[in-house]
Short mmCIF file of C-alpha atoms in Angstrom, two decimals:
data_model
loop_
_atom_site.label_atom_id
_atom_site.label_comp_id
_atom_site.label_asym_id
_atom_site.label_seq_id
_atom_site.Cartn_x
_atom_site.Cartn_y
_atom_site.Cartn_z
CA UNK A 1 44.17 19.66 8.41
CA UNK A 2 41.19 18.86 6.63
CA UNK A 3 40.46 15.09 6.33
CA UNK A 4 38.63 13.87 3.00
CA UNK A 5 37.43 10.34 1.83
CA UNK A 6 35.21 9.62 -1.50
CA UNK A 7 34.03 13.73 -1.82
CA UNK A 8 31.03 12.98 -2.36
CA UNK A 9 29.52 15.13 0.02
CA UNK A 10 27.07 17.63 -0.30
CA UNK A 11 28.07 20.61 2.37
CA UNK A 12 31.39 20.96 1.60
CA UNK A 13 33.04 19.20 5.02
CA UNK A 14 35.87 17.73 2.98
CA UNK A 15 36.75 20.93 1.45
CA UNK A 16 39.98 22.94 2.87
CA UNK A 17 38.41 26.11 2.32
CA UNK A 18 41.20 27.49 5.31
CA UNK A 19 44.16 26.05 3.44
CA UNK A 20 46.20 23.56 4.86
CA UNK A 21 46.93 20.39 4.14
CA UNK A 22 44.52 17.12 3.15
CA UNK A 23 44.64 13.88 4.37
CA UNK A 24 43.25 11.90 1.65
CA UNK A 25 42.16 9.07 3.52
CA UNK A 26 40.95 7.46 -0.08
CA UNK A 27 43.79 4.65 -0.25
CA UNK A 28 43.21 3.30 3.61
CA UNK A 29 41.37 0.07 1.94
CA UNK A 30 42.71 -2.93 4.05
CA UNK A 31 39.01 -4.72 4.52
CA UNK A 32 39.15 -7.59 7.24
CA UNK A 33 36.36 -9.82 7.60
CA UNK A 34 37.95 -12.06 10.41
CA UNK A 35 34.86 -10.84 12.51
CA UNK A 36 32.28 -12.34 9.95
CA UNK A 37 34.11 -15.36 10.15
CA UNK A 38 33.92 -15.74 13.57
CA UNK A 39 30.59 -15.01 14.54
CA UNK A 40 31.24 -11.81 15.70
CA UNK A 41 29.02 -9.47 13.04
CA UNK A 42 31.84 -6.96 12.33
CA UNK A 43 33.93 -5.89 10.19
CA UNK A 44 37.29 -3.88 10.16
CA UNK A 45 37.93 -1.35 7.34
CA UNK A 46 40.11 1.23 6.38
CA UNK A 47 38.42 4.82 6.38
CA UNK A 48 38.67 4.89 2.32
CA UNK A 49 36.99 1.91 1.67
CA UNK A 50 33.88 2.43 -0.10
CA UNK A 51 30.62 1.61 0.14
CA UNK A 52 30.36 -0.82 -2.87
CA UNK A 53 33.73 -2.45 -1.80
CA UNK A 54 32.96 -3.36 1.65
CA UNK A 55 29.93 -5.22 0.33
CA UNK A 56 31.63 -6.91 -2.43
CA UNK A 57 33.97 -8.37 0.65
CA UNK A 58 31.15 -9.46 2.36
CA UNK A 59 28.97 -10.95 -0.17
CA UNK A 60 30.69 -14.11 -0.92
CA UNK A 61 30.14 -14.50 3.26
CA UNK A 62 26.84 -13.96 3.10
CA UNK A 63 26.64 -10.64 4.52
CA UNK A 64 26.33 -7.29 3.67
CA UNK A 65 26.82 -3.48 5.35
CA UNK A 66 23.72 -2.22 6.00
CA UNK A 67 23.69 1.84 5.02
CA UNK A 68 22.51 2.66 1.80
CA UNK A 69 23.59 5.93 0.55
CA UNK A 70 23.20 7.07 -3.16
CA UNK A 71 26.52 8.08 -3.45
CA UNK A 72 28.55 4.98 -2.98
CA UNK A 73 30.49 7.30 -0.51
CA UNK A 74 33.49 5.62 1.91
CA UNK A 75 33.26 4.26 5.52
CA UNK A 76 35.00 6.74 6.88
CA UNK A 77 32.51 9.66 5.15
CA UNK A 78 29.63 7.80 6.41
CA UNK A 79 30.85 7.78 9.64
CA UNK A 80 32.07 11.26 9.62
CA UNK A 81 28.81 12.77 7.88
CA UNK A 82 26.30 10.68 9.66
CA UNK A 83 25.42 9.35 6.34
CA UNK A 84 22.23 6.39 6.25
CA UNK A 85 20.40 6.33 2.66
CA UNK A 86 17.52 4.32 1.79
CA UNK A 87 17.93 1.40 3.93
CA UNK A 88 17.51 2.76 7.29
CA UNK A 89 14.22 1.71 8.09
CA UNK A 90 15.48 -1.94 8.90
CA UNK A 91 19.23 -0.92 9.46
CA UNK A 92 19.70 2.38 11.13
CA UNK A 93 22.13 5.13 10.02
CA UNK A 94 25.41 4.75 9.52
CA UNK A 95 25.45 6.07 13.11
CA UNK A 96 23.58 2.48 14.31
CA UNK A 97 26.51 0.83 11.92
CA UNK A 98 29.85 1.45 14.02
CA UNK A 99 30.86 -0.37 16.47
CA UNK A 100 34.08 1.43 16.63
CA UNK A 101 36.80 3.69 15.18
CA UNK A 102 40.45 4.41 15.06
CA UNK A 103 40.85 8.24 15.51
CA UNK A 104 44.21 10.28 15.22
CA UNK A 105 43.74 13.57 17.42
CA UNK A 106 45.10 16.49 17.26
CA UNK A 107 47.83 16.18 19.41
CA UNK A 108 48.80 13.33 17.22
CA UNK A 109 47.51 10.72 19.73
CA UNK A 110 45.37 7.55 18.82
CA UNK A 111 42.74 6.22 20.59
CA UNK A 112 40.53 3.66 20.44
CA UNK A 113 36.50 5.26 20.70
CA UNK A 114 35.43 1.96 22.69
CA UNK A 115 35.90 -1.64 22.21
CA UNK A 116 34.45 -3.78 19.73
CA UNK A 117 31.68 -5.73 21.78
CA UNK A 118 27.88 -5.06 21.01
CA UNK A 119 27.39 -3.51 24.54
CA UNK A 120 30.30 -1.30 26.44
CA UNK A 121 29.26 0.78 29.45
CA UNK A 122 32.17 1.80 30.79
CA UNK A 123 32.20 5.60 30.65
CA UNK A 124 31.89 8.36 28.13
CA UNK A 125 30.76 7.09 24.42
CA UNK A 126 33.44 8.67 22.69
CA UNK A 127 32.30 6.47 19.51
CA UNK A 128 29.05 9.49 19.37
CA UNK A 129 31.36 12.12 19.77
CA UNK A 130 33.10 11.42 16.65
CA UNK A 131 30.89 9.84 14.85
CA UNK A 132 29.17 13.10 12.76
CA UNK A 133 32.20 15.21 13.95
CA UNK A 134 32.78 15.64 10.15
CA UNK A 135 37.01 15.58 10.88
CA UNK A 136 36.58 18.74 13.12
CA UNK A 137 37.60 16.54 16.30
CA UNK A 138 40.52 14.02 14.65
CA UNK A 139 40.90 12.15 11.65
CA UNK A 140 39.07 8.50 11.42
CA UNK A 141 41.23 5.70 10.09
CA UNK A 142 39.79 2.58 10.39
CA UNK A 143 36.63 1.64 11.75
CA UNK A 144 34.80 -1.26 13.22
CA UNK A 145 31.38 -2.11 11.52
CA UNK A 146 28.01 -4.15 11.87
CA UNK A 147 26.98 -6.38 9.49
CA UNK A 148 23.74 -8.60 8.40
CA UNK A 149 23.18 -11.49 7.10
CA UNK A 150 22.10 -11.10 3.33
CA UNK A 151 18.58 -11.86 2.80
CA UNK A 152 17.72 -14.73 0.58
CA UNK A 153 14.79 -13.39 -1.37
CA UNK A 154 13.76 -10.06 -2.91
CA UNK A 155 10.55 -8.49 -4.32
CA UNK A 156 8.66 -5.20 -3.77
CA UNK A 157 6.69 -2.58 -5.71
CA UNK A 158 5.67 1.23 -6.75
CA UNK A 159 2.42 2.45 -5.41
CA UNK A 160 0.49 5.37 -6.61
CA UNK A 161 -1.33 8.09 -4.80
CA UNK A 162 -3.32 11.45 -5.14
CA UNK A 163 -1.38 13.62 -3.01
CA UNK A 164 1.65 13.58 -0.34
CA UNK A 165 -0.92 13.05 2.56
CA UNK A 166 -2.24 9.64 1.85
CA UNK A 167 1.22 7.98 1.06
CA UNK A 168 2.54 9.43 3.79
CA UNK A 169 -0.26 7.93 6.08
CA UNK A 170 0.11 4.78 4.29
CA UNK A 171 3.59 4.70 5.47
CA UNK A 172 2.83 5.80 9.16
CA UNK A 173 -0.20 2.72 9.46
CA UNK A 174 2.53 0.21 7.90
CA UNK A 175 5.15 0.99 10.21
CA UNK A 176 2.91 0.80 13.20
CA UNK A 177 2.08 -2.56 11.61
CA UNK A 178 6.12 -4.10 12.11
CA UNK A 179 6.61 -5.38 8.76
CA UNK A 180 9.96 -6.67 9.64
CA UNK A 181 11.01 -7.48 5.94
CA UNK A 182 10.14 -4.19 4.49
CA UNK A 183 13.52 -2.71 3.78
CA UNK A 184 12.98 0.65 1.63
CA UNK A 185 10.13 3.35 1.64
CA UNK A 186 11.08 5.72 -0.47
CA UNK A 187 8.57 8.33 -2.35
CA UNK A 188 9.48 10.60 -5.08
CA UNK A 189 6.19 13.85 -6.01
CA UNK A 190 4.47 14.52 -9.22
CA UNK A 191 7.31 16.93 -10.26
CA UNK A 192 9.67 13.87 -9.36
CA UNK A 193 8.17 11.38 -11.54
CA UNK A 194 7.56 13.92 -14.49
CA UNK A 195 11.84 14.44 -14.53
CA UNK A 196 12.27 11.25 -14.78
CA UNK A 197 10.22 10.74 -17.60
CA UNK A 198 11.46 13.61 -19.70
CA UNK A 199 15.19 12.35 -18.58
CA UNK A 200 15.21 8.57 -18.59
CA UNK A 201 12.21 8.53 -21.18
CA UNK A 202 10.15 6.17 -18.66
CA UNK A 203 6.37 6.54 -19.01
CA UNK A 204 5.35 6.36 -15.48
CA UNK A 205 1.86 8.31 -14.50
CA UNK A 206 2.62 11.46 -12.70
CA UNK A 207 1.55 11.03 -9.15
CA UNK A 208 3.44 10.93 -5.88
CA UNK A 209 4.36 7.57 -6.00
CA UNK A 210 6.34 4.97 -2.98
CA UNK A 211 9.06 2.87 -4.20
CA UNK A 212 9.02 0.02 -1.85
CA UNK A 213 11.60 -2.97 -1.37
CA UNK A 214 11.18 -6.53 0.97
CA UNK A 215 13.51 -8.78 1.75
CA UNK A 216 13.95 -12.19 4.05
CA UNK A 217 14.37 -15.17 3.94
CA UNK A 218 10.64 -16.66 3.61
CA UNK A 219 8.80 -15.91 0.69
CA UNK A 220 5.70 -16.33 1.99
CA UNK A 221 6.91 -14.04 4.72
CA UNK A 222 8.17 -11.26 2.47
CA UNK A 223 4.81 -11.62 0.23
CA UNK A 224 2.20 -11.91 3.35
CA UNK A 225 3.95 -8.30 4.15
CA UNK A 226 3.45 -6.58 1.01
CA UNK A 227 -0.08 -7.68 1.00
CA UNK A 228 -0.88 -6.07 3.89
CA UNK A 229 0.98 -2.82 2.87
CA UNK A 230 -0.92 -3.42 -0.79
CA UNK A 231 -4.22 -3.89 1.70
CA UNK A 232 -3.70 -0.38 3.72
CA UNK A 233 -2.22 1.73 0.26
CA UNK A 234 -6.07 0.79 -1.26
CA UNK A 235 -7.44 1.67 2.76
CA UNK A 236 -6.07 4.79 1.92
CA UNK A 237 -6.98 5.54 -1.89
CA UNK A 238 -3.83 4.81 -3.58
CA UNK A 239 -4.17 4.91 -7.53
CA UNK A 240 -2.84 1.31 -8.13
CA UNK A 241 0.67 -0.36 -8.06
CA UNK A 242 3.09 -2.32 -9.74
CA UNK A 243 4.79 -5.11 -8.60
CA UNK A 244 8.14 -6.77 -9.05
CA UNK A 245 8.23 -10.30 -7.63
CA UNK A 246 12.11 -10.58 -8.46
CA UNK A 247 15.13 -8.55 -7.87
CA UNK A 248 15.57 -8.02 -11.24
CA UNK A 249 12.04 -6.59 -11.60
CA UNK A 250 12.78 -4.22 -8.51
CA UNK A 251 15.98 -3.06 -9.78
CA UNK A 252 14.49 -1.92 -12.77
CA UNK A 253 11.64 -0.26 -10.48
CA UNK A 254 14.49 1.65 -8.11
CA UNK A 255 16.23 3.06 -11.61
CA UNK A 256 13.50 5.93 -11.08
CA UNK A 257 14.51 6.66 -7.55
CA UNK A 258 18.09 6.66 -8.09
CA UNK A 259 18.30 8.69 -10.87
CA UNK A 260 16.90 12.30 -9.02
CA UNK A 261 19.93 13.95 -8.76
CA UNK A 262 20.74 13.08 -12.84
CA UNK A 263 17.14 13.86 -13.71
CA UNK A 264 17.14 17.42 -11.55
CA UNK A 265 20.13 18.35 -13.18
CA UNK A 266 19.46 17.64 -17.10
CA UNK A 267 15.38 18.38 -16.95
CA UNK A 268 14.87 21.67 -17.64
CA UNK A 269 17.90 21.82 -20.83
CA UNK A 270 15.86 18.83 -22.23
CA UNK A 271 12.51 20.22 -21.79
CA UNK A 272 14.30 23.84 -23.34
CA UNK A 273 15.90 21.29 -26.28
CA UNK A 274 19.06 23.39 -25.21
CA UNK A 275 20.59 19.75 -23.27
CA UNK A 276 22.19 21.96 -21.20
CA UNK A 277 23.01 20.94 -17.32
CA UNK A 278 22.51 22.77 -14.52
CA UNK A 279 23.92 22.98 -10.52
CA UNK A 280 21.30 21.22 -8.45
CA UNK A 281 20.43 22.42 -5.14
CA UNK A 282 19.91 19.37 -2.55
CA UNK A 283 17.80 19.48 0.88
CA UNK A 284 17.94 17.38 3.59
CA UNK A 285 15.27 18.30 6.02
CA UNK A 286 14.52 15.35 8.47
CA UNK A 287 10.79 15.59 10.29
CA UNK A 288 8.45 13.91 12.48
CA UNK A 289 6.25 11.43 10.01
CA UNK A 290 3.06 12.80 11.31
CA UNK A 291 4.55 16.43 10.01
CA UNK A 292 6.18 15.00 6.51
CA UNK A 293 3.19 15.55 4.40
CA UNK A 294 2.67 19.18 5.95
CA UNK A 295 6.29 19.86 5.47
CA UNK A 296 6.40 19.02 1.82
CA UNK A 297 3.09 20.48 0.51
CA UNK A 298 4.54 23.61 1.67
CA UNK A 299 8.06 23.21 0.57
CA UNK A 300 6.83 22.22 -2.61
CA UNK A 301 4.36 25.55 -2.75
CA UNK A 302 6.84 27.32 -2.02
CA UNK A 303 9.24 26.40 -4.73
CA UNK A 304 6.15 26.12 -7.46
CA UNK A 305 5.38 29.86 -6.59
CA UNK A 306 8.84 31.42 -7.22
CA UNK A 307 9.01 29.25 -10.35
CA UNK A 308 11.28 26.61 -9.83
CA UNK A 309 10.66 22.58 -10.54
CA UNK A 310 10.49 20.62 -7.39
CA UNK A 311 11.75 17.22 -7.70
CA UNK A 312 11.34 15.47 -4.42
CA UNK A 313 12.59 12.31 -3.34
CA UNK A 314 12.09 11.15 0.36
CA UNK A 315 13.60 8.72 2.76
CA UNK A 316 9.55 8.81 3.92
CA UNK A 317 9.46 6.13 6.45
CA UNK A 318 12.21 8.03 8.26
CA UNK A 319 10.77 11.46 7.77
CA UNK A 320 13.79 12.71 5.83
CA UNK A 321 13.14 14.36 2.77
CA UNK A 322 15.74 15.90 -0.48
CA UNK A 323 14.21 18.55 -2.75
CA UNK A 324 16.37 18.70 -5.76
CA UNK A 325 16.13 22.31 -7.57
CA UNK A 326 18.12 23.21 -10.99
CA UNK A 327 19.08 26.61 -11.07
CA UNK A 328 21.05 28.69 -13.00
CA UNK A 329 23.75 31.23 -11.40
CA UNK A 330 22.10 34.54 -11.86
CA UNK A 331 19.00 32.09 -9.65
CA UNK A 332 21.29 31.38 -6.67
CA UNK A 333 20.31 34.38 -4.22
CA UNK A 334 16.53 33.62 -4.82
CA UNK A 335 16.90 30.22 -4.16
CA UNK A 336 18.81 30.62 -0.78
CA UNK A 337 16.19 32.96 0.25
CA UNK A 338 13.87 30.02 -0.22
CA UNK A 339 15.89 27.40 1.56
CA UNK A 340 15.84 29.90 4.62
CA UNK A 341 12.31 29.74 4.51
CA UNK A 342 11.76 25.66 3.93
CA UNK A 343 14.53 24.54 6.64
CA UNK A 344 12.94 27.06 9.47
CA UNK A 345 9.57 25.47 8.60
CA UNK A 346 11.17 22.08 8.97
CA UNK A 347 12.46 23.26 12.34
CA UNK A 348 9.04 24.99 13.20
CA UNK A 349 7.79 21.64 12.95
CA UNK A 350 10.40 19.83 15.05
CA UNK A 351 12.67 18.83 12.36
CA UNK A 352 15.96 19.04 11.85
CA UNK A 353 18.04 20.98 8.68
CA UNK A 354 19.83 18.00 7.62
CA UNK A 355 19.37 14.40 8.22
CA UNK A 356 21.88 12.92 6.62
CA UNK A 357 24.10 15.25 4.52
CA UNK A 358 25.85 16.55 7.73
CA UNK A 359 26.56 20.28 8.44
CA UNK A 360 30.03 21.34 6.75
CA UNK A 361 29.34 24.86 5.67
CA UNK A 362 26.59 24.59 3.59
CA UNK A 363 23.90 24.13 6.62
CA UNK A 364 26.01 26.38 9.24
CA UNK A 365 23.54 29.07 9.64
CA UNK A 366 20.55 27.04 10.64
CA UNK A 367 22.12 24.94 13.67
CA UNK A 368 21.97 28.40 15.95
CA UNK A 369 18.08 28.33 14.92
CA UNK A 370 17.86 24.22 15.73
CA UNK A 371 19.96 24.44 18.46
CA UNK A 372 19.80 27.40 20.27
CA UNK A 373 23.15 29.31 21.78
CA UNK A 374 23.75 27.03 24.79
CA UNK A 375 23.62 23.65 23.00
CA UNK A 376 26.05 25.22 20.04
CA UNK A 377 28.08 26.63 23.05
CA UNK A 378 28.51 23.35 24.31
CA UNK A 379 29.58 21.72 21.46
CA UNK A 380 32.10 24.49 20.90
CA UNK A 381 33.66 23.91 24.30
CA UNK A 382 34.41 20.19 23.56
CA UNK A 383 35.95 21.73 19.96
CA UNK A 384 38.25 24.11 21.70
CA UNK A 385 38.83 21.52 24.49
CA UNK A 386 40.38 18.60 22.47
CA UNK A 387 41.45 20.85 19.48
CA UNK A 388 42.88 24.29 21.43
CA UNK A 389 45.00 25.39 17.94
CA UNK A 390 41.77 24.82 16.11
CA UNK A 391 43.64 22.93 13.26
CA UNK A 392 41.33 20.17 12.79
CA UNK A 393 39.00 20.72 9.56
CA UNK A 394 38.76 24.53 10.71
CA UNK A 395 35.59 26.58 9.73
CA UNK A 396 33.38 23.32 9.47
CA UNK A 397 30.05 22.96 11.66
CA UNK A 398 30.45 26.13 13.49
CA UNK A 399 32.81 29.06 14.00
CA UNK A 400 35.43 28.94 16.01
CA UNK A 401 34.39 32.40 17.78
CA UNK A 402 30.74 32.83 18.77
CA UNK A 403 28.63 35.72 16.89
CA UNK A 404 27.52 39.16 18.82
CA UNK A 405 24.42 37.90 17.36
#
């Protein structure tokens, strides 16, 4: 039984590689904002609702979910996957997000994860044990969510920089600084900005650059904090910036940021003049910030030396980092061999192999190497314990049986 929402995952969780049967959970859309309306914060939506839908719901209400994903994956997903985007700096994961869930186990059972009150301490969180569970545990139905009040002004900027290091120590000095209305910190590399200038025909310089957004609901608030990121970016030697003092403005800024995983996969036909698309390989490496600019020079040497563009665009305030690499078939073994060697530096270094994108079987073979054998052995007790005919999502995470190895 494999459960599946939006598929727009990355490792291949929603995919019933065992056979089986799906449970498309992508018509469960009843959205219920009785919470909103009475003060409470929360929402209730089915598992299929998406992203984009939820927030149209809440909008009118003044609210919106906080998670950001690319994607515009559903609830459900996010919850499943551990999914967060580019907004997690002010509002957590999707993790932080749910307040509680609906689960069907496998003995057909349903259960409530806990109730629907901002604190509960009454026993085991079963709301962490499913959330990131990826359908390997039950099947999510409907879920209870946090919301936030939607901020009434918008504005924010791109900043320039010689190298990896000194926006990544920009970033490190601003957070330490509490800029409470700074809601993205994202940074794209060199190689980054280049694709997007071949692709989208944009003409920005070619330097690691930050994409940064604020929001609030004080102007003077939301300006008084760029200035004093604007104030330590030039502390630091940044190359200048551009900024956007409306939504608008920023939207057209972010175009850049969202389009990686379009530019990645169109660059090199356009540069070749053959317009020919390729797959697109997609990391997910999440490190401490004091080891992101390490992490990345050498990811991106790495990838430079066997030939292959790097396009790299960062969640940097949260250490989380996606390289995007085209490749052709006949490139596939070469590039695994050098995904081995950038997610075990990333774990060197006290990361993690994926942030955001979850496990499914795409990341399998580095949780042994995160992990070690007793933690994996742990978590495959509580798999065989509430799933004994292993018929939940089977395959996914981990193996069933433990390796000789």
């Amino acid at each position: 039984v494999t459960p599946r929402g939006a598929g727009t995952g990355l490792e291949g969780g929603c995919v019933p590689y065992a056979g089986g049967c799906v449970i498309d959970t992508s018509r469960m859309k009843a959205i219920d904002v009785r919470g909103v309306e009475r003060g409470d914060g929360v929402a209730r939506v089915g598992a299929g609702v998406l992203k984009s839908e939820l927030n149209a719901a809440l909008k009118p209400l003044g609210f919106v979910f906080g998670p950001d994903p690319s994607s515009n994956p559903s609830i459900g997903g996010m919850a499943s996957t551990g999914g967060s985007g580019l907004s997690t700096l002010k509002y957590g994961t999707s993790k932080e997000n749910v307040r509680s869930m609906t689960v069907v186990t496998p003995s057909g059972a349903i259960i409530r994860t806990r109730a629907e009150t901002r604190k509960s301490s009454t026993g085991y969180e079963l709301n962490a044990l499913y959330l990131g569970a990826e359908g390997t545990l039950g099947v999510i139905t409907d879920l209870v969510v946090k919301v936030h009040p939607l901020p009434r002004t918008r504005c924010g900027a791109v900043v320039r920089f010689a190298d990896v290091k000194s926006a990544a120590k920009t970033v490190a000095d601003c957070i330490a600084l509490n800029l409470s209305t700074l809601l993205k910190c994202e940074l794209m590399n060199d190689e980054g900005i280049k694709v997007t200038n071949v692709v989208f025909k944009t003409s920005l310089p070619c330097e690691p650059t930050l994409f940064l957004e604020f929001v609030g609901n004080d102007e003077r608030q939301t300006m008084a904090d760029w200035k004093a990121f604007e104030a330590r970016a030039e502390a630091n030697g940044s190359r200048g910036s551009t900024f956007a003092a409306t939504g608008e403005e920023l939207d057209d800024l972010f175009d850049a940021r969202r389009g990686c995983y379009l530019g990645a996969m169109r660059y090199r036909g356009l540069e070749a003049g053959t317009l020919e698309k390729e797959h697109v390989y997609v990391g997910d490496v999440c490190v401490p910030l004091s080891r992101l600019s390490d992490t990345i020079s050498t990811t991106e040497a790495a990838f430079k030396r066997a030939r292959f563009p790097c396009v790299i665009c960062a969640h940097i305030a949260d250490g989380n980092f996606h390289c995007l690499i085209p490749f052709k078939e006949h490139e596939r073994a070469a590039l695994h061999a050098l995904e081995d060697k950038v997610i075990g530096a990333a774990i060197a270094a006290g990361g993690s192999a994926s942030g955001e994108h979850g496990v499914g079987v795409g990341k399998q073979r580095y949780i042994l190497q995160e992990h070690g054998a007793t933690h994996i052995g742990i978590q495959r007790s509580i798999k065989r314990a509430l799933d004994p005919q292993n018929i939940m999502n089977p395959g996914k995470i981990f193996p069933w049986h433990a390796s000789p190895d």
